[in-house]
Short mmCIF file of C-alpha atoms in Angstrom, two decimals:
data_model
loop_
_atom_site.label_atom_id
_atom_site.label_comp_id
_atom_site.label_asym_id
_atom_site.label_seq_id
_atom_site.Cartn_x
_atom_site.Cartn_y
_atom_site.Cartn_z
CA UNK A 1 0.00 0.00 0.00
CA UNK A 2 2.80 2.42 0.86
CA UNK A 3 4.37 1.98 -2.57
CA UNK A 4 1.06 2.73 -4.27
CA UNK A 5 0.21 5.78 -2.15
CA UNK A 6 3.71 7.23 -2.62
CA UNK A 7 3.35 6.94 -6.40
CA UNK A 8 0.06 8.88 -6.31
CA UNK A 9 1.32 11.86 -4.30
CA UNK A 10 2.50 13.81 -7.35
CA UNK A 11 -0.71 13.14 -9.28
CA UNK A 12 -2.86 14.40 -6.41
CA UNK A 13 -0.70 17.48 -5.94
CA UNK A 14 -0.97 18.31 -9.65
CA UNK A 15 -4.70 17.63 -10.02
CA UNK A 16 -6.02 19.32 -6.88
CA UNK A 17 -9.76 18.69 -6.43
CA UNK A 18 -10.11 17.39 -10.00
CA UNK A 19 -8.90 13.97 -8.90
CA UNK A 20 -10.14 11.93 -5.93
CA UNK A 21 -8.44 8.93 -4.34
CA UNK A 22 -10.52 6.30 -2.57
CA UNK A 23 -8.51 3.86 -0.46
CA UNK A 24 -10.20 0.60 0.53
CA UNK A 25 -7.99 -1.30 2.94
CA UNK A 26 -10.24 -3.99 4.44
CA UNK A 27 -9.87 -2.51 7.92
CA UNK A 28 -6.54 -4.27 8.38
CA UNK A 29 -3.97 -1.48 8.82
CA UNK A 30 -4.18 1.40 11.37
CA UNK A 31 -1.24 3.00 9.52
CA UNK A 32 -3.36 3.53 6.42
CA UNK A 33 -5.49 6.20 8.09
CA UNK A 34 -2.46 8.27 9.05
CA UNK A 35 -0.94 7.84 5.59
CA UNK A 36 -4.08 8.86 3.69
CA UNK A 37 -4.66 11.91 5.90
CA UNK A 38 -1.24 13.18 4.88
CA UNK A 39 -2.24 13.10 1.20
CA UNK A 40 -4.87 15.82 1.50
CA UNK A 41 -8.61 16.43 1.41
CA UNK A 42 -9.20 14.68 -1.91
CA UNK A 43 -8.46 11.29 -0.31
CA UNK A 44 -11.12 9.15 1.35
CA UNK A 45 -10.50 5.99 3.33
CA UNK A 46 -12.95 3.09 3.54
CA UNK A 47 -11.57 0.96 6.35
CA UNK A 48 -13.93 -1.91 7.05
CA UNK A 49 -13.98 -5.67 6.49
CA UNK A 50 -14.67 -6.92 2.98
CA UNK A 51 -14.95 -10.35 1.38
CA UNK A 52 -12.03 -9.93 -1.01
CA UNK A 53 -10.47 -7.83 -3.73
CA UNK A 54 -13.58 -7.52 -5.91
CA UNK A 55 -15.82 -6.61 -2.98
CA UNK A 56 -13.29 -3.88 -2.18
CA UNK A 57 -13.38 -2.63 -5.79
CA UNK A 58 -17.18 -2.51 -5.68
CA UNK A 59 -16.99 -0.38 -2.55
CA UNK A 60 -14.73 1.97 -4.47
CA UNK A 61 -17.13 2.14 -7.42
CA UNK A 62 -20.06 2.93 -5.13
CA UNK A 63 -18.12 5.71 -3.39
CA UNK A 64 -16.63 7.32 -6.50
CA UNK A 65 -17.77 10.69 -7.85
CA UNK A 66 -15.35 11.05 -10.76
CA UNK A 67 -15.98 10.85 -14.48
CA UNK A 68 -13.69 7.83 -14.89
CA UNK A 69 -12.78 4.95 -12.61
CA UNK A 70 -9.18 3.72 -12.27
CA UNK A 71 -8.18 0.75 -10.11
CA UNK A 72 -4.75 0.24 -8.58
CA UNK A 73 -4.07 -2.64 -6.22
CA UNK A 74 -1.71 -2.46 -3.28
CA UNK A 75 1.81 -2.45 -4.72
CA UNK A 76 0.88 -1.05 -8.15
CA UNK A 77 2.29 2.35 -9.08
CA UNK A 78 1.00 5.41 -10.92
CA UNK A 79 3.34 6.53 -13.71
CA UNK A 80 1.28 9.24 -15.40
CA UNK A 81 1.25 13.00 -14.80
CA UNK A 82 -2.05 14.83 -14.42
CA UNK A 83 -1.26 16.99 -17.45
CA UNK A 84 -1.20 13.79 -19.55
CA UNK A 85 -4.06 12.00 -17.83
CA UNK A 86 -6.49 14.91 -17.91
CA UNK A 87 -6.11 15.15 -21.69
CA UNK A 88 -6.82 11.43 -22.11
CA UNK A 89 -9.92 11.58 -19.93
CA UNK A 90 -11.31 14.71 -21.60
CA UNK A 91 -10.69 13.29 -25.07
CA UNK A 92 -12.49 10.02 -24.33
CA UNK A 93 -15.19 11.15 -21.94
CA UNK A 94 -17.57 8.23 -22.61
CA UNK A 95 -15.06 5.58 -23.67
CA UNK A 96 -13.14 2.86 -21.91
CA UNK A 97 -9.49 3.86 -22.30
CA UNK A 98 -6.89 1.13 -22.86
CA UNK A 99 -3.38 2.38 -22.08
CA UNK A 100 0.15 0.94 -21.87
CA UNK A 101 1.86 -0.21 -18.69
CA UNK A 102 5.20 -1.33 -17.31
CA UNK A 103 5.58 -4.92 -16.12
CA UNK A 104 8.14 -5.30 -13.34
CA UNK A 105 9.69 -8.67 -12.49
CA UNK A 106 12.36 -8.44 -9.84
CA UNK A 107 14.54 -5.48 -10.80
CA UNK A 108 13.66 -5.52 -14.50
CA UNK A 109 11.04 -3.32 -16.19
CA UNK A 110 9.36 -4.33 -19.44
CA UNK A 111 7.13 -1.96 -21.41
CA UNK A 112 3.82 -3.54 -22.40
CA UNK A 113 1.72 -2.02 -25.19
CA UNK A 114 -2.04 -2.39 -25.12
CA UNK A 115 -3.68 -4.51 -27.78
CA UNK A 116 -6.80 -3.29 -29.60
CA UNK A 117 -10.19 -3.83 -27.99
CA UNK A 118 -11.07 -6.62 -30.42
CA UNK A 119 -8.59 -8.90 -28.64
CA UNK A 120 -11.13 -9.08 -25.80
CA UNK A 121 -12.10 -12.53 -27.13
CA UNK A 122 -8.95 -13.86 -25.47
CA UNK A 123 -8.25 -11.67 -22.42
CA UNK A 124 -7.99 -8.09 -21.27
CA UNK A 125 -6.18 -6.11 -23.99
CA UNK A 126 -3.96 -4.55 -21.33
CA UNK A 127 -3.39 -4.78 -17.61
CA UNK A 128 -6.40 -3.95 -15.47
CA UNK A 129 -4.27 -1.21 -13.89
CA UNK A 130 -3.99 0.49 -17.29
CA UNK A 131 -7.73 0.77 -17.99
CA UNK A 132 -9.93 3.79 -17.28
CA UNK A 133 -13.69 3.19 -17.15
CA UNK A 134 -16.27 5.94 -17.87
CA UNK A 135 -18.39 6.00 -14.72
CA UNK A 136 -21.54 7.01 -16.59
CA UNK A 137 -21.33 3.84 -18.69
CA UNK A 138 -20.86 1.48 -15.74
CA UNK A 139 -24.15 0.02 -14.50
CA UNK A 140 -22.79 -3.28 -13.16
CA UNK A 141 -20.30 -4.29 -10.49
CA UNK A 142 -17.45 -6.78 -10.23
CA UNK A 143 -18.87 -10.31 -10.02
CA UNK A 144 -17.64 -11.68 -6.69
CA UNK A 145 -18.22 -15.28 -7.82
CA UNK A 146 -14.94 -14.93 -9.76
CA UNK A 147 -11.73 -15.35 -7.80
CA UNK A 148 -9.25 -13.84 -10.27
CA UNK A 149 -11.01 -12.89 -13.52
CA UNK A 150 -13.77 -10.52 -12.43
CA UNK A 151 -11.80 -7.65 -14.00
CA UNK A 152 -11.95 -9.45 -17.36
CA UNK A 153 -15.67 -10.09 -16.89
CA UNK A 154 -16.30 -6.48 -15.83
CA UNK A 155 -14.56 -5.12 -18.94
CA UNK A 156 -16.01 -7.71 -21.31
CA UNK A 157 -19.55 -6.75 -20.27
CA UNK A 158 -18.89 -3.16 -21.31
CA UNK A 159 -17.40 -4.34 -24.60
CA UNK A 160 -20.34 -6.67 -25.30
CA UNK A 161 -22.85 -3.91 -24.55
CA UNK A 162 -21.34 -1.63 -27.19
CA UNK A 163 -19.56 0.90 -24.98
CA UNK A 164 -16.80 2.51 -27.10
CA UNK A 165 -13.17 1.67 -26.42
CA UNK A 166 -10.17 3.90 -27.14
CA UNK A 167 -6.46 3.02 -27.30
CA UNK A 168 -3.85 5.43 -25.97
CA UNK A 169 -0.17 4.50 -26.04
CA UNK A 170 0.80 6.18 -22.79
CA UNK A 171 2.30 4.16 -19.95
CA UNK A 172 0.08 4.94 -16.95
CA UNK A 173 0.95 2.28 -14.35
CA UNK A 174 3.56 -0.18 -13.17
CA UNK A 175 2.33 -3.70 -12.44
CA UNK A 176 4.55 -5.84 -10.25
CA UNK A 177 4.65 -9.54 -11.07
CA UNK A 178 3.84 -10.61 -7.53
CA UNK A 179 0.11 -9.99 -7.14
CA UNK A 180 -3.08 -12.05 -6.99
CA UNK A 181 -3.35 -12.66 -10.73
CA UNK A 182 0.23 -13.96 -10.83
CA UNK A 183 -0.21 -16.24 -7.83
CA UNK A 184 -3.36 -17.79 -9.33
CA UNK A 185 -2.35 -17.79 -12.99
CA UNK A 186 -3.67 -21.31 -13.62
CA UNK A 187 -7.14 -20.29 -12.46
CA UNK A 188 -7.23 -17.36 -14.87
CA UNK A 189 -7.57 -19.63 -17.90
CA UNK A 190 -10.50 -21.51 -16.39
CA UNK A 191 -12.35 -18.37 -15.39
CA UNK A 192 -11.57 -16.72 -18.73
CA UNK A 193 -13.44 -19.53 -20.50
CA UNK A 194 -16.48 -18.73 -18.41
CA UNK A 195 -16.36 -15.06 -19.48
CA UNK A 196 -15.86 -16.05 -23.12
CA UNK A 197 -18.85 -18.37 -23.03
CA UNK A 198 -21.31 -16.43 -20.89
CA UNK A 199 -20.50 -12.80 -21.74
CA UNK A 200 -18.80 -12.77 -25.13
CA UNK A 201 -20.40 -15.86 -26.77
CA UNK A 202 -17.01 -16.95 -28.13
CA UNK A 203 -17.01 -20.10 -30.28
CA UNK A 204 -15.71 -23.16 -28.33
CA UNK A 205 -12.87 -23.67 -30.81
CA UNK A 206 -11.73 -20.08 -30.36
CA UNK A 207 -11.98 -20.44 -26.59
CA UNK A 208 -9.79 -23.55 -26.79
CA UNK A 209 -7.17 -21.55 -28.70
CA UNK A 210 -7.36 -18.89 -26.02
CA UNK A 211 -6.73 -21.55 -23.40
CA UNK A 212 -3.51 -22.57 -25.14
CA UNK A 213 -2.40 -18.95 -25.16
CA UNK A 214 -3.11 -18.68 -21.43
CA UNK A 215 -0.89 -21.72 -20.80
CA UNK A 216 1.93 -20.13 -22.80
CA UNK A 217 1.50 -16.83 -20.96
CA UNK A 218 1.56 -18.61 -17.61
CA UNK A 219 4.86 -20.30 -18.43
CA UNK A 220 6.34 -17.01 -19.66
CA UNK A 221 5.38 -15.17 -16.46
CA UNK A 222 6.78 -18.02 -14.39
CA UNK A 223 10.11 -17.53 -16.12
CA UNK A 224 9.96 -13.78 -15.54
CA UNK A 225 9.15 -14.19 -11.85
CA UNK A 226 12.25 -16.40 -11.47
CA UNK A 227 14.36 -13.71 -13.13
CA UNK A 228 15.28 -15.80 -16.20
#
């Protein structure tokens, strides 16, 4: 959490009241209250028990007042300046914005470029931490029956409903290869098939191909996490 909050200090200082930060910490850390207070009046803390990461995200959605929603998990880092971000948000007021991100494994950074929205048939086109959702277009919440792929389901529902998507090649976040999605990589493929079938109506043969790609991606990330 400290790493994430530290990375957001500059953004909050630059944006003033135009940007709000909602911290949902599960009621686990007394230090969080002191840390968020130091960041200013545009920060709100929701410190109460939740049932997991997607329940926490739903609390954030319900509390948010902004035009776009952006989700960073504990440990993720903001890389974008407000002067850049405000332009992106104003340009794509009613669109889901897919941006680039930096993948960090150990001490090595790798730039990752977002794919186009049409690659949704397989997986999220970019990291969840590099997606901005137009709040006015979001009428659903993260499905808590998923353990690791509710972010894919959440985004796929917007795509399937015809919400416009925009691609912007600006690196907005750093994702560290040590989080929940990495620890449960094998489960991602299984839950992705559920999204493909129930939300996107992907043909079974195409879903099978996606499964093979998930296996390859899992092996690649395993190598990265070992520093090879």
